[in-house]
Tab-separated table of C-alpha atoms in Angstrom:
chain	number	residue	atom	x	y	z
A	237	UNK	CA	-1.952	4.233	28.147
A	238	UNK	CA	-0.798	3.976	24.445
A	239	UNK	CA	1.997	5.671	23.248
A	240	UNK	CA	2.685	6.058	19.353
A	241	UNK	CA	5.834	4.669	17.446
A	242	UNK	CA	5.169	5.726	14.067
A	243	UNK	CA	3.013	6.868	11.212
A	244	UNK	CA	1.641	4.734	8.586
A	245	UNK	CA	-0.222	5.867	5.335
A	246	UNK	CA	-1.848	9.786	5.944
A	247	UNK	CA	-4.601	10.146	3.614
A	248	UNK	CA	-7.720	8.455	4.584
A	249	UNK	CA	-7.903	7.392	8.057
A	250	UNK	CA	-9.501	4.515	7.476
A	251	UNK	CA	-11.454	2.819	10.052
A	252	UNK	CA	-10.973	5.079	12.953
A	253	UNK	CA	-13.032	4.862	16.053
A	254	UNK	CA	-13.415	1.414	15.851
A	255	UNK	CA	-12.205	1.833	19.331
A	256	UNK	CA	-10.213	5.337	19.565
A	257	UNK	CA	-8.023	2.662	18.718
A	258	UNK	CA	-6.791	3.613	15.431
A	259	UNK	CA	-3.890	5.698	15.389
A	260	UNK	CA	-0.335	5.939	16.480
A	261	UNK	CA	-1.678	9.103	17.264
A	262	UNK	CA	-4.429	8.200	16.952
A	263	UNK	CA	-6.815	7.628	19.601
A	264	UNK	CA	-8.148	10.424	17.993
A	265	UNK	CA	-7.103	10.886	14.919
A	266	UNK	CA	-9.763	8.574	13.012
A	267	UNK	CA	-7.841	5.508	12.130
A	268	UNK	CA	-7.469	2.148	11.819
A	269	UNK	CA	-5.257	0.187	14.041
A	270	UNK	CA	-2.511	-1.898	14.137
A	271	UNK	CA	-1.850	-3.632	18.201
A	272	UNK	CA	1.030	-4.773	19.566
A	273	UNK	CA	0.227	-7.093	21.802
A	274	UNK	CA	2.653	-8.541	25.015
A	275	UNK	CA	2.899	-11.980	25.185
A	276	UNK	CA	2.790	-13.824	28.199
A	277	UNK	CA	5.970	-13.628	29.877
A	278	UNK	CA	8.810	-16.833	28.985
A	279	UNK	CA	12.175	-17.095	29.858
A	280	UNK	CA	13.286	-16.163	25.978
A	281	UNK	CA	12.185	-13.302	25.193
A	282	UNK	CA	7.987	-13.292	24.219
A	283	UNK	CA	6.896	-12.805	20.816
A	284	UNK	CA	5.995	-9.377	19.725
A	285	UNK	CA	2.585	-10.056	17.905
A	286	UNK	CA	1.406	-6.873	15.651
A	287	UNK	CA	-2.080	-7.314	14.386
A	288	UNK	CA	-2.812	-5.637	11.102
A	289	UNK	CA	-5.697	-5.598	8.626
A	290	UNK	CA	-5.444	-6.762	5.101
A	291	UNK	CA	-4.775	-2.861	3.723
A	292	UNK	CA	-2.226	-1.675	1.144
A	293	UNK	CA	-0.978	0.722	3.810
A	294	UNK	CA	0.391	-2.295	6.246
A	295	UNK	CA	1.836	-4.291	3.222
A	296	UNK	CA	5.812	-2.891	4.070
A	297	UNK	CA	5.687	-4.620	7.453
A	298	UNK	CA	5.170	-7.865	5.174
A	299	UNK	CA	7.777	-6.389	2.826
A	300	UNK	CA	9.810	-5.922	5.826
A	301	UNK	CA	9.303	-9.927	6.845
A	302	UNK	CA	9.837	-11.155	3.535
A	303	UNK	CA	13.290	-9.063	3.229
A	304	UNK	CA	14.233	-10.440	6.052
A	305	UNK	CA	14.512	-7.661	8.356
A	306	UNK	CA	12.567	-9.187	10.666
A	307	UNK	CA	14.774	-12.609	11.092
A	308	UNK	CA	16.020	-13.131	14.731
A	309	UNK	CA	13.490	-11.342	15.915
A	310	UNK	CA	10.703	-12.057	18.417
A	311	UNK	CA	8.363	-9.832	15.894
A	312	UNK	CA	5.207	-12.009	14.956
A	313	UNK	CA	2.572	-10.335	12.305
A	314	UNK	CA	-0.433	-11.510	12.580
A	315	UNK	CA	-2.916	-11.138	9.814
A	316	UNK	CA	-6.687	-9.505	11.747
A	317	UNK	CA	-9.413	-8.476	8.799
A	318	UNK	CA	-11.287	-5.917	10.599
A	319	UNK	CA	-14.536	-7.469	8.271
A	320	UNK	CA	-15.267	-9.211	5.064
A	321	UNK	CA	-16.282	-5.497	3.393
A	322	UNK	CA	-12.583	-4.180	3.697
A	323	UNK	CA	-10.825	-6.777	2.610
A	324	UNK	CA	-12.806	-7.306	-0.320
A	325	UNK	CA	-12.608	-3.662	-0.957
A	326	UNK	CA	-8.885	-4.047	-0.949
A	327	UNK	CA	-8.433	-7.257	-2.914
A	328	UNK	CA	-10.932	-5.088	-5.541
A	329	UNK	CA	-8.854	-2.424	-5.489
A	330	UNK	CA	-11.986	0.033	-4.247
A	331	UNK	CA	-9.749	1.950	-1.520
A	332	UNK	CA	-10.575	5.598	-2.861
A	333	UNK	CA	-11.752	6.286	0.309
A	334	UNK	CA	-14.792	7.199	2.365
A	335	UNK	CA	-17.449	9.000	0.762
A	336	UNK	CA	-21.099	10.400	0.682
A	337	UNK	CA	-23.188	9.316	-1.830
A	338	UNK	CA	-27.031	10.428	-2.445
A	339	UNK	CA	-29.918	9.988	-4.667
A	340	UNK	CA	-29.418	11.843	-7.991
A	341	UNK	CA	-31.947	14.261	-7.715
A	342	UNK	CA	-29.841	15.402	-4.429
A	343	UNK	CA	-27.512	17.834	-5.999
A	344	UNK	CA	-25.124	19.293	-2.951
A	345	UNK	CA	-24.615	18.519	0.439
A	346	UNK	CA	-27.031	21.535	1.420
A	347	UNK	CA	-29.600	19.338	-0.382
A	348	UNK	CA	-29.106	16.890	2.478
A	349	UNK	CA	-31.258	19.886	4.808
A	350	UNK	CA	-33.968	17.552	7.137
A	351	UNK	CA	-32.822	13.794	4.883
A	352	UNK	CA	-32.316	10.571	6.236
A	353	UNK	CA	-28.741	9.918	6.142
A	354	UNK	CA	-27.051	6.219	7.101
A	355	UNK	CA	-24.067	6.867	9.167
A	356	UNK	CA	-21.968	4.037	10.611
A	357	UNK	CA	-22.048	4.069	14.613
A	358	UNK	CA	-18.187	5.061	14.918
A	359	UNK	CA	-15.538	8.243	14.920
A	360	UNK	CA	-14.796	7.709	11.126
A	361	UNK	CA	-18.509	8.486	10.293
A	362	UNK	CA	-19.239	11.050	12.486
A	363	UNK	CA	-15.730	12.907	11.656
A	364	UNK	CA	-16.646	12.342	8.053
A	365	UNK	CA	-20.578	13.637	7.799
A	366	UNK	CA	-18.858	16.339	10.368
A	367	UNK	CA	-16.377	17.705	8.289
A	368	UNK	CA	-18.362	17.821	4.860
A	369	UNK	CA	-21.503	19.639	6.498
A	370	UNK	CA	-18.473	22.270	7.965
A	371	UNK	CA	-17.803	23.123	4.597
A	372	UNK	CA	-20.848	24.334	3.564
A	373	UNK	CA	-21.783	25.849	6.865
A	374	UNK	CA	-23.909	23.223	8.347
A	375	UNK	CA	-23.701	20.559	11.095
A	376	UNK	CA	-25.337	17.038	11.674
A	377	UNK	CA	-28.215	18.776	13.605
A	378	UNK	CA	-29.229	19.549	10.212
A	379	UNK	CA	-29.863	16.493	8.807
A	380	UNK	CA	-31.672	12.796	9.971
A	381	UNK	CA	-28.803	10.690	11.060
A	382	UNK	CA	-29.543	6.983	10.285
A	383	UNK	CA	-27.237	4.753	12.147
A	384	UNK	CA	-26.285	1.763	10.177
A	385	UNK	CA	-23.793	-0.499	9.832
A	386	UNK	CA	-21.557	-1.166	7.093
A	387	UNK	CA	-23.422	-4.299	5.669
A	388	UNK	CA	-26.668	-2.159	5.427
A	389	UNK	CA	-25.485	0.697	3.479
A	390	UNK	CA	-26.391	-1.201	0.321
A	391	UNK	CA	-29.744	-1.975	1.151
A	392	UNK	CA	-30.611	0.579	3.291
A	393	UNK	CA	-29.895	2.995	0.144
A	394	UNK	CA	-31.357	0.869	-2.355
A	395	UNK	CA	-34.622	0.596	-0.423
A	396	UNK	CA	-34.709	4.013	0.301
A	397	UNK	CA	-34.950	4.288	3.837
A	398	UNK	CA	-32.091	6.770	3.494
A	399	UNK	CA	-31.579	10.027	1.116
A	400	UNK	CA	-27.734	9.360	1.334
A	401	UNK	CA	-25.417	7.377	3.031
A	402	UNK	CA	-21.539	7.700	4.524
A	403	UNK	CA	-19.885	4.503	3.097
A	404	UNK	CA	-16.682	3.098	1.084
A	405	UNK	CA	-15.569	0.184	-0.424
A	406	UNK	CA	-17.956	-2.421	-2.342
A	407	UNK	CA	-20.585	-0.396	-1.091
A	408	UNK	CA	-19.319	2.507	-2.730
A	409	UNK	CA	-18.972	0.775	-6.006
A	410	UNK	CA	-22.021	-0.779	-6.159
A	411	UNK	CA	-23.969	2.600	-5.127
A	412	UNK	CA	-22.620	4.291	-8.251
A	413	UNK	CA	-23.190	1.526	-10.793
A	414	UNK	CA	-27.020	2.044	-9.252
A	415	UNK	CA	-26.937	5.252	-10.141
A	416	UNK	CA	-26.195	7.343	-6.765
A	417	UNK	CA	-24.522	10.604	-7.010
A	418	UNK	CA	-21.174	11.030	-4.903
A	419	UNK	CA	-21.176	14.455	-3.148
A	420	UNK	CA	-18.061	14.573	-1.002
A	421	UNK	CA	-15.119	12.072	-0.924
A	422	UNK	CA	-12.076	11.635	2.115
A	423	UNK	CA	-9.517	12.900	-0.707
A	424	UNK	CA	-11.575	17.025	0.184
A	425	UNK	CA	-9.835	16.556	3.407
A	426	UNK	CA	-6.235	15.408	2.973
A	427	UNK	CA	-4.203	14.709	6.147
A	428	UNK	CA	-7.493	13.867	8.127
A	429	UNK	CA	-7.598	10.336	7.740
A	430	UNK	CA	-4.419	8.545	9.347
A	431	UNK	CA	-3.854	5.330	10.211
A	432	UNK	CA	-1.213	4.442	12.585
A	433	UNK	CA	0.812	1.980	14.563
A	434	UNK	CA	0.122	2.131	18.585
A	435	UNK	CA	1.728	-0.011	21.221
A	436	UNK	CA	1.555	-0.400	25.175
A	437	UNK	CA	3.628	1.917	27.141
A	438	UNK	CA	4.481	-1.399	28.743
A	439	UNK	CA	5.755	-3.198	25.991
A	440	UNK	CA	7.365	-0.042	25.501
A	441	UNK	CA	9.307	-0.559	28.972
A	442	UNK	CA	9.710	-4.367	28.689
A	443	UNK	CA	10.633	-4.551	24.853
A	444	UNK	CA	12.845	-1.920	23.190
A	445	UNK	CA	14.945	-3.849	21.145
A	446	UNK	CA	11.919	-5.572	19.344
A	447	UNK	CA	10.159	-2.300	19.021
A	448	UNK	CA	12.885	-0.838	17.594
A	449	UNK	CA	13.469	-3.823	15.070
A	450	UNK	CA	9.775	-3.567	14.297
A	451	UNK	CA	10.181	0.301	13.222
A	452	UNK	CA	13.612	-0.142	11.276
A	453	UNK	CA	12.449	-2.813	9.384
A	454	UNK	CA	9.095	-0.998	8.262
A	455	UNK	CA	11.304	2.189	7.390
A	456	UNK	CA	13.705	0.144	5.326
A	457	UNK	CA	10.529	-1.688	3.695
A	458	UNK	CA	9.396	1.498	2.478
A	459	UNK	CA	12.268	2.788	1.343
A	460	UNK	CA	12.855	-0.821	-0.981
A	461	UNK	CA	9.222	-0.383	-1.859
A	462	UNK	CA	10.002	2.861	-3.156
A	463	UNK	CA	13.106	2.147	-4.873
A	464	UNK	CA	12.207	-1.169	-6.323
A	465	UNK	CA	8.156	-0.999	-6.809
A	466	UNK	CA	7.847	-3.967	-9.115
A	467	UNK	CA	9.709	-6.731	-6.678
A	468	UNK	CA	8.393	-5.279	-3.866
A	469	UNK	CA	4.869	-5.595	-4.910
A	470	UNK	CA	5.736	-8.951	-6.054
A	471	UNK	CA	6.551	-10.171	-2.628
A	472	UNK	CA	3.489	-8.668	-1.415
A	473	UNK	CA	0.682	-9.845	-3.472
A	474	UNK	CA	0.320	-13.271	-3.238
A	475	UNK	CA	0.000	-12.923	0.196
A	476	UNK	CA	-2.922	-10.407	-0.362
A	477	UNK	CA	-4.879	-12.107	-3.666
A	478	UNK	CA	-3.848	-9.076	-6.148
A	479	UNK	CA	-1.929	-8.761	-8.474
A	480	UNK	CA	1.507	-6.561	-8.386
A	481	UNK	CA	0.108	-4.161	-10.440
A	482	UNK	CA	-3.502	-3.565	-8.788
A	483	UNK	CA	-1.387	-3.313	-5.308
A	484	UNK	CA	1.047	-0.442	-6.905
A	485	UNK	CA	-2.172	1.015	-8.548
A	486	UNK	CA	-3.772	1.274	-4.936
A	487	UNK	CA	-1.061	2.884	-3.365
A	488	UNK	CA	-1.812	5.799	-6.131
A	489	UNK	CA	-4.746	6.757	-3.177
A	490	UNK	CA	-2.767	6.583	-0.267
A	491	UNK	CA	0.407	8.847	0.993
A	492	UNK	CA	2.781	7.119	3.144
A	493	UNK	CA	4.736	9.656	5.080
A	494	UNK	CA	8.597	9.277	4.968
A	495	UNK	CA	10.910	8.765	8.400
A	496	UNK	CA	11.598	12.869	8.441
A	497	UNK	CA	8.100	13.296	8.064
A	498	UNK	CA	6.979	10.841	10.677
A	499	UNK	CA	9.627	12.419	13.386
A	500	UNK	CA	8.102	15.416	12.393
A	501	UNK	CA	4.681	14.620	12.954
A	502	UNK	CA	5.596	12.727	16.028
A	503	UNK	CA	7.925	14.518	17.850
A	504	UNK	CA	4.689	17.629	17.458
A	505	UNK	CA	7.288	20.315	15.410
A	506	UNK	CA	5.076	19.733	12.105
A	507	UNK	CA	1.488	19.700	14.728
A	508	UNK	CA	-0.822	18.879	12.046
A	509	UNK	CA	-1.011	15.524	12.901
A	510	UNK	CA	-1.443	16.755	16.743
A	511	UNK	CA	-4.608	19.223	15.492
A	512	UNK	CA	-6.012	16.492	14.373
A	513	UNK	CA	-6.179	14.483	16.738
A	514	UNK	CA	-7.672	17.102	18.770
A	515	UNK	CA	-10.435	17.940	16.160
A	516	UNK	CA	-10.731	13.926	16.265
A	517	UNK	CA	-11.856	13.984	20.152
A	518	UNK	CA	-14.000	16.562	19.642
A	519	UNK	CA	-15.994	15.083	16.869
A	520	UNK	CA	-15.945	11.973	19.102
A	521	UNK	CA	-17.103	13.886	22.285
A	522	UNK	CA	-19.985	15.713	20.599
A	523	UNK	CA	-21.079	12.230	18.957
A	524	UNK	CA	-20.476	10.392	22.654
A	525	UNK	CA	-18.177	8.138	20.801
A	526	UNK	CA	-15.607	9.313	24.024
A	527	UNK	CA	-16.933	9.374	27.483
A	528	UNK	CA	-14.725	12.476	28.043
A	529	UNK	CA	-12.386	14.813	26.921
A	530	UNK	CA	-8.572	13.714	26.647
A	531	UNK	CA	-5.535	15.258	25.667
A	532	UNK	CA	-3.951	13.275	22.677
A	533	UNK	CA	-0.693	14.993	23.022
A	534	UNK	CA	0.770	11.974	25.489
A	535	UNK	CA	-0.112	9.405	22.348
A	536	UNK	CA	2.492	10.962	20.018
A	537	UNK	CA	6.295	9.525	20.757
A	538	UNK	CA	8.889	10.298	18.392
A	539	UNK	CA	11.240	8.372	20.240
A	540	UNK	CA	12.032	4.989	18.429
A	541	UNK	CA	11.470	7.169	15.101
A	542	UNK	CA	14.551	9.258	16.198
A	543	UNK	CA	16.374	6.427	16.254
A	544	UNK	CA	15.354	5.072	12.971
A	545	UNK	CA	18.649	4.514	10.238
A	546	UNK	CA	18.411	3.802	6.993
């Protein structure tokens, strides 16, 4: 079982099902993940390895290493690009989010009606195309869904063996210098899209102290980062190929909860994080992205967050 230790960047939850994997709460809650991973057992104490993708919203646990809050530590970050597309997307500054884009001659999403639309095979896409059709009282039983993968939204589009297509990133840039016409955009649904930090309950058990480091040390990264912008982004971008200012610029998309905020959303009293989650599974059930229900409540632990001091 996973059990949460604290909230990264709410606002887009980028990259979500890629396993049910993507959330300190998530596991629902579309969203990318970051894995803490148990080492084989030593007599020192094992390394802690977190895995995280190249993504302005992971940058402050690099912040946090560079600081040196993570000296004397068995913490480990270990750079994992989920795929080429995301990473360039970040370096290019394209992180606005996940949208739908259509021909021009489509002009709303009811204009989507019996269309072909590409849809990437995983909870982020089906939660997206899900929650736009909501809005305008429709469902994906009303449209042609297409499933592609990231790599052939371009082409797919372009060739037009699909009326519109669920993408983001270069894809998304390149669709709208062709001429496609965006109809809905992540930003419609703030909140929805989370990305999170999950770890084994038994690392949990077995490793505490480093857990606890890890959180501090991303809390107190955030904080410099908000304090001091300009020194903290130059620390961070030559590790990620940008320049300071195009990494501060891409934060302007994102909204990295504070430490009240995340023991809020954690510890359930502020439940929107909780609802979706929930809304999450169900998206994921109806699309048999989940092979049954589950209750996401267990994956939300405010307890090293509680213990967080700045």
């Amino acid at each position: 079982m996973l059990k949460n230790l604290l909230m990264f960047d709410l606002k887009f939850w980028r990259k979500v099902s890629r396993k049910l994997k993507k959330s300190f709460t998530l596991g629902i809650a579309a969203v990318t993940l970051c894995t803490v991973i148990l080492a084989s057992c030593t007599k020192a104490e094992p390394p802690l390895r977190v895995g995280a993708n190249v993504w302005p919203g992971y940058e402050t646990l690099y912040l946090a290493r560079s600081l040196g809050y993570y000296d004397n530590t068995p913490i480990r970050l270990v750079d994992y690009p989920s795929g080429t597309e995301e990473v360039r997307a970040y370096r290019n500054g394209e992180i606005e989010g996940d949208v739908i884009l259509s021909k021009p001659e489509i002009p709303n999403l009811p204009g989507l009606k019996s269309r072909p639309v590409g849809v990437e095979s995983t909870a982020l896409g089906a939660f997206i195309i899900t929650r736009a059709l909501e809005q305008k009282g429709m469902s994906p039983k009303d449209i042609k869904i297409v499933s592609l993968g990231v790599s052939e939204h371009e082409r797919a589009f372009k060739d037009g063996k699909v009326d519109a297509v669920v993408t983001f990133g270069s894809a998304r840039t390149k669709l709208l210098a062709a001429g496609a016409k965006q109809l809905f955009d992540s930003s419609q649904i703030p909140g929805e899209i989370v990305d999170v930090l999950i770890v084994r309950e038994e690392v949990i058990n077995k490793q505490p102290k480093a857990l606890q480091a890890l959180v501090d040390g991303r809390f107190r990264a955030l904080d410099y980062l908000t304090k001091n912008p300009q020194d903290a982004a130059s620390r961070i971008a030559p590790r990620t190929g940008v320049t300071p200012d195009q990494f501060l610029e891409s934060l302007k998309g994102l909204s990295s909860p504070n430490l009240q905020e995340n023991q809020k959303l954690l510890g359930k009293t502020d439940p929107s994080l909780l609802n979706g989650l929930k809304r999450l599974s169900e998206v994921m059930l109806e699309n048999k992205l989940l092979p049954k229900a589950v209750n996401p409540a267990p994956l939300l632990d405010d307890t090293l967050v509680k213990k967080v001091k700045l």
